[in-house]
PDB file of C-alpha atoms in Angstrom:
ATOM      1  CA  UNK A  18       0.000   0.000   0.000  1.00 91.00           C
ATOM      2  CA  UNK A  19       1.483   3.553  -0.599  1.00 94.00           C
ATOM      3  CA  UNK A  20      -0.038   6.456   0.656  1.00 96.00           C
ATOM      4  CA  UNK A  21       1.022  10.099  -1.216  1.00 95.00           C
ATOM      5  CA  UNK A  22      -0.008  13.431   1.374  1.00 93.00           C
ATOM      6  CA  UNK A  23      -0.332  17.127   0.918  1.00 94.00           C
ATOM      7  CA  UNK A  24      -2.006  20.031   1.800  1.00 96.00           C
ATOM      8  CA  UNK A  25       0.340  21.627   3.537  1.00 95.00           C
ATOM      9  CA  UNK A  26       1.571  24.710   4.173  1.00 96.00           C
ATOM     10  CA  UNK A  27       2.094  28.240   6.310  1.00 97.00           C
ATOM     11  CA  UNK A  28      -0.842  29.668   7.842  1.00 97.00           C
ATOM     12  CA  UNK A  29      -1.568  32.320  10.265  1.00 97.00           C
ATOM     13  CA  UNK A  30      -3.589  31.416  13.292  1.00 97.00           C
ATOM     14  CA  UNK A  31      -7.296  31.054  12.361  1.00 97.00           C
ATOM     15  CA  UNK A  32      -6.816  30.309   9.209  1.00 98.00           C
ATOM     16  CA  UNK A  33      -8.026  26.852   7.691  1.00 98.00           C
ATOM     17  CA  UNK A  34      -6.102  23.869   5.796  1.00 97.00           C
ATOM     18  CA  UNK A  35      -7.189  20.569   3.958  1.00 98.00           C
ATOM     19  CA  UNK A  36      -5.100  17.813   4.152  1.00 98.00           C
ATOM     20  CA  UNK A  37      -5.085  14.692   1.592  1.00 97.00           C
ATOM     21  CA  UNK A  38      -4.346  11.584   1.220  1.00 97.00           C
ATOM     22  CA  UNK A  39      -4.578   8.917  -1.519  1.00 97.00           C
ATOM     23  CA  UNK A  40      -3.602   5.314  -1.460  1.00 96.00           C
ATOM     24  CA  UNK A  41      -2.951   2.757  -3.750  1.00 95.00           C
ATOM     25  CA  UNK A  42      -6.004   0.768  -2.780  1.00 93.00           C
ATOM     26  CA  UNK A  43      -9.322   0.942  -1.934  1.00 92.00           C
ATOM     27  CA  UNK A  44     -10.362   2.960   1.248  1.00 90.00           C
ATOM     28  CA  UNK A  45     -12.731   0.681   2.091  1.00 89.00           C
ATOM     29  CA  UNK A  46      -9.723  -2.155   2.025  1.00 91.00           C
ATOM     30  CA  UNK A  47      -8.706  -0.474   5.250  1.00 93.00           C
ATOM     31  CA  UNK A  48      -9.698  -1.102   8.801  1.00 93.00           C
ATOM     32  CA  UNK A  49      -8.384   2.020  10.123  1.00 94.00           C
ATOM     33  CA  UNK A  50      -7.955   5.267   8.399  1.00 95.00           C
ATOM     34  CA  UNK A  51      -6.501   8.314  10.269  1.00 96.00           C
ATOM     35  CA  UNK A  52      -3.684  11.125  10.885  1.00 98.00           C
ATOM     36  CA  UNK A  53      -0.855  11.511  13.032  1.00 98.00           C
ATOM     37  CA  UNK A  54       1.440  14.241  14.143  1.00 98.00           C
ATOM     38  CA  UNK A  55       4.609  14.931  15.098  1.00 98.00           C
ATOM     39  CA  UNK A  56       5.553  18.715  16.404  1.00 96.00           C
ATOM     40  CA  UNK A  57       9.391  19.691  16.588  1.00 91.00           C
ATOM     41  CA  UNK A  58      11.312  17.763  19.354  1.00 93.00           C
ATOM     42  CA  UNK A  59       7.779  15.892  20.522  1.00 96.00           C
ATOM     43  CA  UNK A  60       7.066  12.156  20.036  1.00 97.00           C
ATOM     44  CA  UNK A  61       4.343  11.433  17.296  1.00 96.00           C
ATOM     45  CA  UNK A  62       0.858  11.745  18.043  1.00 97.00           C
ATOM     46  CA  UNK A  63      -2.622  10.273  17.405  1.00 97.00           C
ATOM     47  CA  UNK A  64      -4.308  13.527  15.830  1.00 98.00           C
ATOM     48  CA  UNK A  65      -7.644  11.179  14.458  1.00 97.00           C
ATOM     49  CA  UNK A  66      -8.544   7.723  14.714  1.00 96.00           C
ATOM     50  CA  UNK A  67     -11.395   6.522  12.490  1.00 93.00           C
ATOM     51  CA  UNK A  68     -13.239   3.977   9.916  1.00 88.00           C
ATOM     52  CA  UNK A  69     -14.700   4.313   6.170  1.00 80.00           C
ATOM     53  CA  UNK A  70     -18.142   4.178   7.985  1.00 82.00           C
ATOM     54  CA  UNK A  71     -17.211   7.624   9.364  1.00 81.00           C
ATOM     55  CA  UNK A  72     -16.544   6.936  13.336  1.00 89.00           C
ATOM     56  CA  UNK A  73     -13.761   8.930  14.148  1.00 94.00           C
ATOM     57  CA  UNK A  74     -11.883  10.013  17.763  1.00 96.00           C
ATOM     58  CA  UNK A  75      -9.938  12.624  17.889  1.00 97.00           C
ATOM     59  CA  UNK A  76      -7.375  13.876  20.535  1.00 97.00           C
ATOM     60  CA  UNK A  77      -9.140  16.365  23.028  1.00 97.00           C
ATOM     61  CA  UNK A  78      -6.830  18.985  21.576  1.00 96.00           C
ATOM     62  CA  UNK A  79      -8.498  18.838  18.228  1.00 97.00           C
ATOM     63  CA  UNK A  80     -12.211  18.349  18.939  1.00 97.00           C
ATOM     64  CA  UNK A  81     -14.452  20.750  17.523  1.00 96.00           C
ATOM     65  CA  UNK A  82     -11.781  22.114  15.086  1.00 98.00           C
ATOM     66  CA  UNK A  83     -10.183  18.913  12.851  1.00 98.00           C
ATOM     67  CA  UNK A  84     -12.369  16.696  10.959  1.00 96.00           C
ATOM     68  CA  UNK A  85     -11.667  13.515   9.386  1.00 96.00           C
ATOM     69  CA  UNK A  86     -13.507  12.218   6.057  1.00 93.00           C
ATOM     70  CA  UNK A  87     -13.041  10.403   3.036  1.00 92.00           C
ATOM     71  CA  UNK A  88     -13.502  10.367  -0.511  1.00 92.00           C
ATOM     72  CA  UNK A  89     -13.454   6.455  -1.662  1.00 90.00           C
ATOM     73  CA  UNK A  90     -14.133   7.096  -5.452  1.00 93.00           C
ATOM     74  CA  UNK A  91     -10.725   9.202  -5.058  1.00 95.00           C
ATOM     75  CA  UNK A  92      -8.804   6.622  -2.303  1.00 95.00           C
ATOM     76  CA  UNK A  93      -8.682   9.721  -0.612  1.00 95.00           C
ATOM     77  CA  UNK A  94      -8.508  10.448   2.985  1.00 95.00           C
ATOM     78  CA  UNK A  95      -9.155  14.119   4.457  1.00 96.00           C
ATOM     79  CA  UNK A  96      -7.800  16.087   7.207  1.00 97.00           C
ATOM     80  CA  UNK A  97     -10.174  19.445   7.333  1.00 98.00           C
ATOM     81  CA  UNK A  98      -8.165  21.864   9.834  1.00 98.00           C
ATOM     82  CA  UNK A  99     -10.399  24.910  10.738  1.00 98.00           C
ATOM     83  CA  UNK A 100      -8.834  27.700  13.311  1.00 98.00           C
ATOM     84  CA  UNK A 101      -5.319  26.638  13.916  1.00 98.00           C
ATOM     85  CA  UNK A 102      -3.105  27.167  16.397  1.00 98.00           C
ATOM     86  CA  UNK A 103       0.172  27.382  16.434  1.00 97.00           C
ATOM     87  CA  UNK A 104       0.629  24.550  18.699  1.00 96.00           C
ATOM     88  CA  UNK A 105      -0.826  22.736  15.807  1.00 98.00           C
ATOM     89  CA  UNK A 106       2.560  23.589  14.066  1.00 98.00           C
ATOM     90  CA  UNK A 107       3.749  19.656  12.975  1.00 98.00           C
ATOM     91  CA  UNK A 108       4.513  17.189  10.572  1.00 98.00           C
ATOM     92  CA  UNK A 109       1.292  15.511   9.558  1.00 98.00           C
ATOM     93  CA  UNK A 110       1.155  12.099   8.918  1.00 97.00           C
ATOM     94  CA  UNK A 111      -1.778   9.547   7.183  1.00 97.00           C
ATOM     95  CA  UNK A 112      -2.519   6.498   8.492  1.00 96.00           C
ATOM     96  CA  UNK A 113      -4.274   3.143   7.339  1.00 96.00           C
ATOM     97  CA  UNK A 114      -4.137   0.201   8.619  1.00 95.00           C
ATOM     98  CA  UNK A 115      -5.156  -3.465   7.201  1.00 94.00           C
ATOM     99  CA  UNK A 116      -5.775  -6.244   9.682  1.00 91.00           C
ATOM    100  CA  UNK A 117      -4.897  -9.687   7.209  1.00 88.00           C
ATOM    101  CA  UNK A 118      -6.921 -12.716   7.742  1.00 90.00           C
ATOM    102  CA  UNK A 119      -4.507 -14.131  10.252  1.00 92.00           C
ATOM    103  CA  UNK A 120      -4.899 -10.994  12.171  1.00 91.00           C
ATOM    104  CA  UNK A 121      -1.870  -9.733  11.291  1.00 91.00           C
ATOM    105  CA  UNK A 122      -1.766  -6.036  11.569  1.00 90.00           C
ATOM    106  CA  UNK A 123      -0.494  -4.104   8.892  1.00 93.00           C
ATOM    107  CA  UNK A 124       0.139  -0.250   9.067  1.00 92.00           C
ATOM    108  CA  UNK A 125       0.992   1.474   6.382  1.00 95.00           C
ATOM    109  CA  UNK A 126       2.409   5.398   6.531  1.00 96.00           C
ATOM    110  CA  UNK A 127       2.160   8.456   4.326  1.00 93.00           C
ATOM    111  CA  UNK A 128       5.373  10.501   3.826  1.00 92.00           C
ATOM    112  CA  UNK A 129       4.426  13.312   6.092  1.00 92.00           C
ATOM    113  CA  UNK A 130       3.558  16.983   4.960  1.00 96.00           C
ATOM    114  CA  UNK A 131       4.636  20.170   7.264  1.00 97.00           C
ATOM    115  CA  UNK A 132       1.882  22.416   8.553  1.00 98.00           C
ATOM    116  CA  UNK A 133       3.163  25.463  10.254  1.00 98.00           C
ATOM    117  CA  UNK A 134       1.078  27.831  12.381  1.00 97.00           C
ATOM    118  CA  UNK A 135       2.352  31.430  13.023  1.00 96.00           C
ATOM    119  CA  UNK A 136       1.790  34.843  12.548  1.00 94.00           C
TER     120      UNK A 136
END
């Protein structure tokens, strides 16, 4: 599975940013989708947790601000990023994850896209 991110970018605080996500297979192949994080000299962290059916978790941090969703004519997953803050400032990573018949689990990693926050 490969997984290809963008999105992006420099923003000021406030300001909104979509992340994507395609994949090499099927969304609905997947029994996980989500997005990671990793800020400057900070270990990575869950941002969103979720499934094709459109459950989702989402750190506390987050709530009421991220969304995750998905486009599965597209093998596209979404990060939608409304009023950022700058401790939002990271590397973003996607996430999917396939569970094998033998239960094997099988994560699979985007190649990460900066997202800075500042004024």
């Amino acid at each position: 599975v490969q997984l290809q991110a963008s999105g992006g970018g420099l923003v000021q605080p406030g300001e909104s940013l979509r992340l994507s996500c395609t994949t090499s297979e099927s969304i609905f192949s997947f029994n996980s989708i989500g997005w990671y994080r990793q800020a400057p000299g900070k270990q990575r962290e869950l941002v969103v947790l979720g499934t094709t059916s459109g459950s989702a978790n989402y750190v506390d941090s987050v709530k009421g601000r991220f969304a995750l969703s998905s486009d599965n004519a597209k093998n596209t997953l979404y990060l939608q990023m409304n009023d950022l803050k700058p401790e939002d400032t990271a590397i973003y990573y996607c996430n999917v994850v396939k569970i094998s018949p033998e239960l094997k689990w099988n994560d699979y990693w985007g190649p990460g896209t900066l997202v800075t926050v500042s004024s």
